Structure formats: C-alpha cells, structure tokens
GROMACS .gro file of C-alpha atoms in nm:
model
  336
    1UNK     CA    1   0.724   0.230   1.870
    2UNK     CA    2   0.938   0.413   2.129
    3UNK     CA    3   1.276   0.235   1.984
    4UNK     CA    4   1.181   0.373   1.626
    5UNK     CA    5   1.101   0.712   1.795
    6UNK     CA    6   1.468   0.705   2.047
    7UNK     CA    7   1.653   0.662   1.693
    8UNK     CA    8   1.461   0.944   1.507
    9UNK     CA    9   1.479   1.200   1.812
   10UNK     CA   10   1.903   1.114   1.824
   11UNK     CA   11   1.916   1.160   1.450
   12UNK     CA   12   1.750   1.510   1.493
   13UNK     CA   13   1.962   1.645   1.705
   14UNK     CA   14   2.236   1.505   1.523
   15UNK     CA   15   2.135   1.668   1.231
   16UNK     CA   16   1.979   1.985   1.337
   17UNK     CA   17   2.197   2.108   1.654
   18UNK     CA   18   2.001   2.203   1.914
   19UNK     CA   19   1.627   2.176   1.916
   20UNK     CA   20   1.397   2.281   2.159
   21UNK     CA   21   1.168   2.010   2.328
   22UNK     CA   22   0.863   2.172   2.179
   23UNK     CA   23   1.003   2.149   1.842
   24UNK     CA   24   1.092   1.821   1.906
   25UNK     CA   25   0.747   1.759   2.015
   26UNK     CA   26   0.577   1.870   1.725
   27UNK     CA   27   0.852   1.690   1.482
   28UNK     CA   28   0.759   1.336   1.690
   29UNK     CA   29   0.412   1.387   1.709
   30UNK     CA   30   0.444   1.386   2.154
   31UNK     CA   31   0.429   1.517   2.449
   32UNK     CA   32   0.651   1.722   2.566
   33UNK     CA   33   0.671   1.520   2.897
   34UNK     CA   34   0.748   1.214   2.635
   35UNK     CA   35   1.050   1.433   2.476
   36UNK     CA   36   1.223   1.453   2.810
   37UNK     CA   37   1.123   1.080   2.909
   38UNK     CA   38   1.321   0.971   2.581
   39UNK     CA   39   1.602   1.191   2.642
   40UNK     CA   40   1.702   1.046   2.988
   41UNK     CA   41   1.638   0.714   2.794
   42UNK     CA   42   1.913   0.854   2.547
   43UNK     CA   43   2.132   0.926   2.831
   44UNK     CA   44   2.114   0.611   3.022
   45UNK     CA   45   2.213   0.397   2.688
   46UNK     CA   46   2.527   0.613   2.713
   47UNK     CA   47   2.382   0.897   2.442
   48UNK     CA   48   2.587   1.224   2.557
   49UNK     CA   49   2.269   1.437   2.527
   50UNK     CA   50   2.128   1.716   2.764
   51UNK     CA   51   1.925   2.014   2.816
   52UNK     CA   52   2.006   2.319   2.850
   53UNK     CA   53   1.745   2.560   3.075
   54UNK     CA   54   1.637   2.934   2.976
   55UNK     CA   55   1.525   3.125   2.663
   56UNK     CA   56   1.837   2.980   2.445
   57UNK     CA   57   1.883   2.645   2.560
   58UNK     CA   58   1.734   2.315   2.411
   59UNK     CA   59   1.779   1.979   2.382
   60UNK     CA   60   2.158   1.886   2.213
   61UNK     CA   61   2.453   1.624   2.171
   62UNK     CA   62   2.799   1.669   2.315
   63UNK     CA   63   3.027   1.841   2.023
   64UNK     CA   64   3.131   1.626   1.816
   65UNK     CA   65   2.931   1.319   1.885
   66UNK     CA   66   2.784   1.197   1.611
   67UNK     CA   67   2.604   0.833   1.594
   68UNK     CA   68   2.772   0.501   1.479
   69UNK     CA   69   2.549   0.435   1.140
   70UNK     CA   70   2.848   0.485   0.957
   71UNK     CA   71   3.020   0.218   0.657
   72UNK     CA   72   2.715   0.206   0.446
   73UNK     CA   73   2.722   0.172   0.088
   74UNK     CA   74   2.530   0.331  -0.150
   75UNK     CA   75   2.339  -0.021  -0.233
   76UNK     CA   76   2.274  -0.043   0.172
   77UNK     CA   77   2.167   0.343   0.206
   78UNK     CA   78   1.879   0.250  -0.034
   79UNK     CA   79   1.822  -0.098   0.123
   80UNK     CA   80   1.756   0.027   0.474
   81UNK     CA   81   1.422   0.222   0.290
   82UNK     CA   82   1.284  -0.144   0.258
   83UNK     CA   83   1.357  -0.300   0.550
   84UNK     CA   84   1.013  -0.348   0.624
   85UNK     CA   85   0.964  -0.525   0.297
   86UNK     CA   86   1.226  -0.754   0.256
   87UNK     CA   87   1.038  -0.965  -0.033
   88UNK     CA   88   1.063  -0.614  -0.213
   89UNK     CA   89   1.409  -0.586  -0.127
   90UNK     CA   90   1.519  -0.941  -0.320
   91UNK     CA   91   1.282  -0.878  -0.597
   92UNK     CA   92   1.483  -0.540  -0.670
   93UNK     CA   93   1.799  -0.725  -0.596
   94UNK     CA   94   1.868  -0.548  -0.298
   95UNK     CA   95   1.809  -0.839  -0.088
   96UNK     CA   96   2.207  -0.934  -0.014
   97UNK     CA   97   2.303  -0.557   0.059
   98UNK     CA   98   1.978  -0.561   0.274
   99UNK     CA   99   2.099  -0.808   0.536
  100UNK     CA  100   2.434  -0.657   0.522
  101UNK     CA  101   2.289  -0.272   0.566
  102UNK     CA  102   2.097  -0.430   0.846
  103UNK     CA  103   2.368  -0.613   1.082
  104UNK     CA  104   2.572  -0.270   0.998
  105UNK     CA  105   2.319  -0.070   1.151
  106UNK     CA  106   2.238  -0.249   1.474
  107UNK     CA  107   2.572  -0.306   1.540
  108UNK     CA  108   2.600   0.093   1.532
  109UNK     CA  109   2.306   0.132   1.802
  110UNK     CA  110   2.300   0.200   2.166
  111UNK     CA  111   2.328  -0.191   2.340
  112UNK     CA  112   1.909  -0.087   2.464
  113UNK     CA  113   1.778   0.037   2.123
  114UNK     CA  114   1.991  -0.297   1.951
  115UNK     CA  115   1.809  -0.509   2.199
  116UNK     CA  116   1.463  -0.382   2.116
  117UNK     CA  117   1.539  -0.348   1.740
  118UNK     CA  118   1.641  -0.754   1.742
  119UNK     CA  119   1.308  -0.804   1.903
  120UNK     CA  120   1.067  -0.629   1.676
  121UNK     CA  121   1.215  -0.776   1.391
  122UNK     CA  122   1.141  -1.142   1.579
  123UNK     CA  123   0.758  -1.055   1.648
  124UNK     CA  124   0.694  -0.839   1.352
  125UNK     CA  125   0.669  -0.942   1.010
  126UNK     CA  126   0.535  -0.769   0.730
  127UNK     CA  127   0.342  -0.983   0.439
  128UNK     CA  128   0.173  -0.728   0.182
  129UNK     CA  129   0.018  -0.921  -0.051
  130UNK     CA  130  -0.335  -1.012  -0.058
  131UNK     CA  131  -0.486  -1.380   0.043
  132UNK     CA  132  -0.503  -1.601  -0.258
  133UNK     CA  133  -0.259  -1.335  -0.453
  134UNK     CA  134   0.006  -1.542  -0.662
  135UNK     CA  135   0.261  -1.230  -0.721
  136UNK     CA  136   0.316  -1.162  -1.120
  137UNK     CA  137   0.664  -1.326  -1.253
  138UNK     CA  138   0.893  -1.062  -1.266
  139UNK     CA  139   1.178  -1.140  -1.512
  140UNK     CA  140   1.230  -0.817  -1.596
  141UNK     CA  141   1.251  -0.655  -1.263
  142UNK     CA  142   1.619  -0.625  -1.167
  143UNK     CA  143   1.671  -0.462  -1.532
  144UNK     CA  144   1.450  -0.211  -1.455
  145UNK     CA  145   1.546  -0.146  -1.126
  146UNK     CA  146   1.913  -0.118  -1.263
  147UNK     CA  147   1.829   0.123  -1.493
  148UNK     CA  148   1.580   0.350  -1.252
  149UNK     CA  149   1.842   0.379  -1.026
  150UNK     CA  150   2.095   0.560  -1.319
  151UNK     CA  151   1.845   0.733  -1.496
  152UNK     CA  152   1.903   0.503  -1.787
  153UNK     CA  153   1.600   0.470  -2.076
  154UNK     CA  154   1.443   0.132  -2.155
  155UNK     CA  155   1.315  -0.047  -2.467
  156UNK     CA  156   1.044  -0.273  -2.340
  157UNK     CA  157   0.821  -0.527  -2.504
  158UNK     CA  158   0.473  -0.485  -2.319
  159UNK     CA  159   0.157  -0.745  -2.344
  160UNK     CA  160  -0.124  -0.517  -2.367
  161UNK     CA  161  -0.508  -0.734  -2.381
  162UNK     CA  162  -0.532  -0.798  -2.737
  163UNK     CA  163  -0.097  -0.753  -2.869
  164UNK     CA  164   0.224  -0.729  -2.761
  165UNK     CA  165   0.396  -0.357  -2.850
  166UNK     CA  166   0.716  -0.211  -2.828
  167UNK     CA  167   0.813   0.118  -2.590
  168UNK     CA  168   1.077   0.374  -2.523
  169UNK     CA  169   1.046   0.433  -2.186
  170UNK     CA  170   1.232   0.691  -1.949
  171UNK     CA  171   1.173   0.478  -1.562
  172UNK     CA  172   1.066   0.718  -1.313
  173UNK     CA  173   0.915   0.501  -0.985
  174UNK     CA  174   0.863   0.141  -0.893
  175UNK     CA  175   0.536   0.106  -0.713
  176UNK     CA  176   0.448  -0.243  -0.497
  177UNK     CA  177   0.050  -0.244  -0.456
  178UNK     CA  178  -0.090  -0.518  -0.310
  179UNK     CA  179   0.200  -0.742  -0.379
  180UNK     CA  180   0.216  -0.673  -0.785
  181UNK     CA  181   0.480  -0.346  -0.932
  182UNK     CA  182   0.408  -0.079  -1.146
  183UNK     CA  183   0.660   0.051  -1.296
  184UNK     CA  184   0.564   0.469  -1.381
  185UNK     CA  185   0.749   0.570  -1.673
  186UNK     CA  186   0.749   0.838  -1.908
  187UNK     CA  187   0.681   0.751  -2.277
  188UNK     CA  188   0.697   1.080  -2.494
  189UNK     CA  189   0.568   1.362  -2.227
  190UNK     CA  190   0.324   1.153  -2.053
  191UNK     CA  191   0.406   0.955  -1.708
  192UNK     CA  192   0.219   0.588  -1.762
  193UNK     CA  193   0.157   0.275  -1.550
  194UNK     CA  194   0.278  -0.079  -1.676
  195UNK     CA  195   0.251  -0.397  -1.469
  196UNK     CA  196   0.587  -0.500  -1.481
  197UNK     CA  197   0.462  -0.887  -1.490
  198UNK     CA  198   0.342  -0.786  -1.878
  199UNK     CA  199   0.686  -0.640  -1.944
  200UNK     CA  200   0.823  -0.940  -2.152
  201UNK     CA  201   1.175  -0.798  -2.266
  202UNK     CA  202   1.358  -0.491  -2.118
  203UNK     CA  203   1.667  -0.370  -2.228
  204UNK     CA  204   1.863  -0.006  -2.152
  205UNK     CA  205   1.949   0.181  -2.477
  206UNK     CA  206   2.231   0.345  -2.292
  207UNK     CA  207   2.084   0.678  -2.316
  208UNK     CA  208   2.048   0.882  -2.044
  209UNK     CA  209   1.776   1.115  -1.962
  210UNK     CA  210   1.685   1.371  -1.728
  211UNK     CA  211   1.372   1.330  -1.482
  212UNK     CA  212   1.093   1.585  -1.526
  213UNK     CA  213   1.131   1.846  -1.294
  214UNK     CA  214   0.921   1.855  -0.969
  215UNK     CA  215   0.759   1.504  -1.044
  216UNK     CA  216   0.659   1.311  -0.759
  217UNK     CA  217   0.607   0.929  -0.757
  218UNK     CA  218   0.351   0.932  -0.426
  219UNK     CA  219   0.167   1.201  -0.564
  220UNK     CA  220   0.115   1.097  -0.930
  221UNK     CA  221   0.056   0.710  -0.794
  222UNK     CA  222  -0.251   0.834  -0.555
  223UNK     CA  223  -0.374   1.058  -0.830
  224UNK     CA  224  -0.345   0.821  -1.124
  225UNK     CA  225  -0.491   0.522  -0.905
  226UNK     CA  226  -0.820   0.770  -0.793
  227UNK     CA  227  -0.840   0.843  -1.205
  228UNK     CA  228  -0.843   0.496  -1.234
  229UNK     CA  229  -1.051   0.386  -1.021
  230UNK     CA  230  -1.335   0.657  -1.094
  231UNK     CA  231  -1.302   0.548  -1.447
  232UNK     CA  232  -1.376   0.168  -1.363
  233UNK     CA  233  -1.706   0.291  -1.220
  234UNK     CA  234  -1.911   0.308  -1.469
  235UNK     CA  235  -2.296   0.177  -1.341
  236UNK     CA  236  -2.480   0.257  -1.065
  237UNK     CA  237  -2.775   0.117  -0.842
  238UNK     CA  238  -3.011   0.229  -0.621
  239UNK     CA  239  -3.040   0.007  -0.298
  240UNK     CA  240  -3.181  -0.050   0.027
  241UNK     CA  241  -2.935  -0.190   0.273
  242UNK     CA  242  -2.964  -0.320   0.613
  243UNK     CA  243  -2.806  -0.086   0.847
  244UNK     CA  244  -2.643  -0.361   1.022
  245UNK     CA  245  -2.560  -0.519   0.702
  246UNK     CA  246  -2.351  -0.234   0.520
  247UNK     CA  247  -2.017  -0.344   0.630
  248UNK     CA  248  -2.073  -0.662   0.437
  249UNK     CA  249  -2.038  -0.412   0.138
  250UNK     CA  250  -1.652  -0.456   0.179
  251UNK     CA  251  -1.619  -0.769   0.098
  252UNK     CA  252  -1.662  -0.823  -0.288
  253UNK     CA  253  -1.675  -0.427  -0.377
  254UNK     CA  254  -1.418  -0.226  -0.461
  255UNK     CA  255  -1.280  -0.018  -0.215
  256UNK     CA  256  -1.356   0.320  -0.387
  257UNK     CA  257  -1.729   0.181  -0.445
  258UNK     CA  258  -1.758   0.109  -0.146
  259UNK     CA  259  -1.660   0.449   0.014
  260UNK     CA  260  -1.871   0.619  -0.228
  261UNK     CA  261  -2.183   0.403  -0.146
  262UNK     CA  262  -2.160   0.512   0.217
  263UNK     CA  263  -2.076   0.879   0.123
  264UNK     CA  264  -2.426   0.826  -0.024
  265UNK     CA  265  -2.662   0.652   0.269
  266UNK     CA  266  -2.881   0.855   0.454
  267UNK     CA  267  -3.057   0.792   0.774
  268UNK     CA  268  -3.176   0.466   0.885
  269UNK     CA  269  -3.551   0.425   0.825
  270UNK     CA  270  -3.840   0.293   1.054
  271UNK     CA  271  -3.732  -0.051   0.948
  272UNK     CA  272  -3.340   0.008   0.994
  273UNK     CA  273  -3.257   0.018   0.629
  274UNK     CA  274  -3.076   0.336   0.452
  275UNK     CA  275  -3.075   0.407   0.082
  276UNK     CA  276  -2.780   0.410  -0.110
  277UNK     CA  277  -2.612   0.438  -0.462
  278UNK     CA  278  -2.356   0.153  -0.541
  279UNK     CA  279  -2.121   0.250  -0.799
  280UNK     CA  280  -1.936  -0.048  -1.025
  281UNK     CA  281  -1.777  -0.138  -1.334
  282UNK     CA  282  -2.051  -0.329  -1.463
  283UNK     CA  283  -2.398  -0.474  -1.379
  284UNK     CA  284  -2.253  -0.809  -1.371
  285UNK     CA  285  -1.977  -0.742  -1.109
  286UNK     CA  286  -2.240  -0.527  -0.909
  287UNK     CA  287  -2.447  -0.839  -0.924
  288UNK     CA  288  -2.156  -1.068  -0.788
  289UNK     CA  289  -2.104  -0.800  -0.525
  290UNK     CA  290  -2.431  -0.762  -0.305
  291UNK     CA  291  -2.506  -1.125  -0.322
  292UNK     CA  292  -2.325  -1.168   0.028
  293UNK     CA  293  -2.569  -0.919   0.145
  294UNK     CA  294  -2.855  -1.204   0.068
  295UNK     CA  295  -3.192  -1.129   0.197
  296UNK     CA  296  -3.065  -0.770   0.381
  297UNK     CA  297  -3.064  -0.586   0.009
  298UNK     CA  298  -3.302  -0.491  -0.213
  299UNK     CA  299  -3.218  -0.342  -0.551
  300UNK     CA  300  -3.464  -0.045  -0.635
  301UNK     CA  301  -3.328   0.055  -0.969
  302UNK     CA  302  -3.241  -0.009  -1.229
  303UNK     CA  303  -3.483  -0.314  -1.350
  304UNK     CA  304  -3.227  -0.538  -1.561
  305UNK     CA  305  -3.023  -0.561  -1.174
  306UNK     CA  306  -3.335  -0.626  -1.029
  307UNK     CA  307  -3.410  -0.890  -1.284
  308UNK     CA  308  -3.052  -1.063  -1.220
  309UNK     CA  309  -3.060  -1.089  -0.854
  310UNK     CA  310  -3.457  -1.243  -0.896
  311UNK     CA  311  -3.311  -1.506  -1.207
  312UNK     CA  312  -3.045  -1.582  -0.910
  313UNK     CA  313  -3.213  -1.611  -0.627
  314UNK     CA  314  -3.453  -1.798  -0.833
  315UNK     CA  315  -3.269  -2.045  -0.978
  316UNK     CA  316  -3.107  -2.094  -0.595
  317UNK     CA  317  -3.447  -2.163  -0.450
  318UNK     CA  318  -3.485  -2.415  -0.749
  319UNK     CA  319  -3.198  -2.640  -0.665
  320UNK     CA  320  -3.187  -2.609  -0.267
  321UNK     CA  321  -3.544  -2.732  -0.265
  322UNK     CA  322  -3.524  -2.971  -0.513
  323UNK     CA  323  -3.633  -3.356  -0.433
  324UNK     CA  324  -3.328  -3.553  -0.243
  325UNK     CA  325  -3.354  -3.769  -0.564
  326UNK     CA  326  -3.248  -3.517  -0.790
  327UNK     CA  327  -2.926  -3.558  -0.965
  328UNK     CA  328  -2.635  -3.369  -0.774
  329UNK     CA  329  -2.830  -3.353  -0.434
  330UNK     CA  330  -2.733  -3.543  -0.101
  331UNK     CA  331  -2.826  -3.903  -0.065
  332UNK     CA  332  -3.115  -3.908   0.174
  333UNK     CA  333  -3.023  -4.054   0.511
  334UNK     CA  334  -3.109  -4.314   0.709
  335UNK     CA  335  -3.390  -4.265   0.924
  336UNK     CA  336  -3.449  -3.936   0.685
   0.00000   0.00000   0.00000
C-alpha cells in the first residue's frame, strides 16, 4: 500500500543519506516515475525532502531531520513486528505494549500518512487461523517467550503420543502456523519442533546460553516443515483425473500432495482426463481425499485403493437407493 511504501522510502533516506531514485526504485520494488510521485507526496505532508539534479545528486532529507518514531521501549520496538497479528501479540504478552507502541507511532507520522494508517487498520484485519481451528491452550507461552527473549534455558515437561518426558531446552524461535506455535529449540546439538500446546510445565533454570552461530529461524522452519512433510508421504496412487476436476484436489489433500500430484499430470487426453501420481500418508487418508472428486476419478493402481473407493461407493449406492421404508430413510411424502 502506498502509505506502507511513503513510511519505508522516509525511513531510507533517513537511514542511508542520500539515495538515488533508481536505488530507491529497486529497494521499493517501483518505478522510478513512482519514486518521484512519493517524494512530492513526502513534501506536501511537510517531509523536508528533495532532489538534487546531476551525476552526484539524489534523493535526501534536510540535515538533521530525522522522523518522530521516537519514545519506544524495548517491549514496543518488538511489538510493532506484530502489529499485523495482534492475537500473537497478547498470546506473547506483548499485547499492552502493542497498543501503546502503536498510538506512539502514529502520533509520530505526517497528519496524511496518520490518516491513512487509522484507516487501514479500520478495513483490514488479519485472522490467521484456519476455519474450524480451536487454537491449542497455551499456558506455557509467556514463560517461554520470557525466556527466548534473554536467552535463558528451559526445563519443560512435553506430552509426546504415548508419555509425557522431561527436556533441557535452549529456545531459539517461536513460530505461529496456521494459528498453533512451535516453539524451535535446541536440545543437545540438534534444533527441534515442539507444539507448545503439549508443553505442560516450563520453567527457566537460570542458565544462560549462547545461540548457535548463523542459525536462522525462517530458514530452518521452511526446511524442517518440507522434511516433514515429505516424510508424511508415504503411499502413492496412480489416477485419472478430470481436467476440470483437479482443483478439487485442494480440498482434503495436503498441500505438498497436492503440488506434487500436479508436478506429475501430463497432457489432457481425448477424453479430457490427465494421469497423475497422488502422494499421502496412508491409503486411508488418500481414500478420504479423492472422494470429493466423485465420479471425475478413477484410481488405476494400486488394487487395495481401488478396492476401497468400490466398497464405498458401493455401500453409498446401497443406502441412497434403498426402499423409503428402510430404517433411517425419509418418510415418503404425500402424493409420493
């Protein structure tokens, strides 16, 4: 939005000096035409910046000038990162600091960019969890917040399936995926996952520790969550799919099934229907999964799938055209 983009082209010049409008091109992902549109937009809010013309000159502030978003706490600095997410916020107990980080910062803006900030936050609200998700309790979640943010270690006790086990754990990243955390923590040498809603005790042992060098919580996240869900993918069947049908794939299939099923179709054939290799976690899931697909899908290997979806459809066919009499169905209507 251009109010987000106004605030990050005054913050680079603030922080960088003078920038040319190509550079700031490139660093806003514009036009240059767009660069020079924003900075008379700058300038008419009362922003003291200008251009200067030839080989040297650039886009700058006045010396001296520097913006408003000044006052902030430490709390607030971190806040302002989840300002999009202010569920996240509260559950990390940020949510007080939050509000306060917030009024603090568009008090500090130009009277235009406030105006536009106050109405995006009016007619935009973020809501990340799933439909029909009930979010994990999370009794443990400000403790180990606390103790991420000062590098402090944890003793947890953590429900696994089949017992309940004790951990020393160094916190390294808080991760929100589709409205459950992850807390990524090193136990021994090795970065893990836990679901913070199986975390049934956590307590800091008042050690400190030091974070392993170079580690980076997007990057291990994306690569531990493609491990994962490679590893989760364990069958495979051959199909034939409507063409117009394969979208319905998405809606009981796994997202990285999915993605490889369609990495997998060929060409359409003389009856509109491509071949294609669906990857799951079991035969029963898989099962579960082209279902909505109904008549537009034909399993061609292997047999025991085939053999489901025929005891289904079966046993369907069996109770929708059973007699009106039979127990469970309608009662026939007048006139019927």
């Amino acid at each position: 939005m251009r109010a987000s983009r106004l605030v990050q082209l005054l913050l680079l010049l603030q922080t960088r000096g003078r920038l040319t409008a190509p550079e700031l091109a490139r660093e806003l992902e514009v036009s240059v035409r767009t660069v020079y549109r924003d900075v008379e937009a700058l300038s008419a809010a009362g922003v003291p910046v200008y251009s200067e013309p030839g080989r040297a000159g650039g886009v700058r502030l006045v010396d001296g000038y520097r913006t408003r978003l000044t006052g902030l706490t430490t709390d607030e600095a971190d806040a302002v990162l989840l300002t999009g997410l202010p569920g996240a916020a509260a559950d990390l107990g940020l949510g007080t600091v939050l509000a306060t980080a917030q009024l603090k910062m568009l008090a500090a803006l130009p009277p235009e960019l406030r105006g536009r900030a106050t109405r995006i936050a009016e007619r935009v609200h973020v809501d990340a969890p799933g439909w029909f998700h009930r979010p994990d309790e999370t009794p443990t979640l400000a403790t180990i917040a606390d103790a991420l943010w000062h590098d402090r270690r944890l003793r947890v006790r953590y429900a696994r399936k089949d017992q309940v086990v004790e951990r020393l754990l160094d916190p390294l990243g808080l991760v929100l995926k589709a409205g459950t955390w992850y807390l990524v923590a090193r136990s021994g040498h090795t970065p893990r996952s836990y679901r913070v809603g199986r975390i049934l005790s956590a307590e800091t042992t008042g050690e400190s520790f030091a974070r392993p060098a170079g580690f980076d919580l997007r990057t291990h996240w994306t690569d531990a969550a493609d491990d994962f869900a490679r590893s989760m993918l364990r069958v495979r069947a051959r199909c034939r799919i409507a063409a117009t049908h394969l979208r319905l794939l998405r809606l009981m299939n796994d997202p990285a099934a999915v993605a490889e099923a369609l990495a997998s179709s060929g060409p359409p054939d003389a009856e509109g229907w491509v071949e294609v290799v669906v990857p799951s976690e079991s035969y029963e899931v898989l099962a579960h999964g082209l279902l909505p697909l109904g008549e537009f899908v034909e399993v061609l290997e292997p047999p025991q799938l085939r053999a489901r979806l025929a005891a289904t459809a079966a046993a369907m066919h069996a109770r929708y055209s059973a007699k009106s009499d039979h127990p469970g169905s309608p009662a026939r209507q007048p006139g019927g």
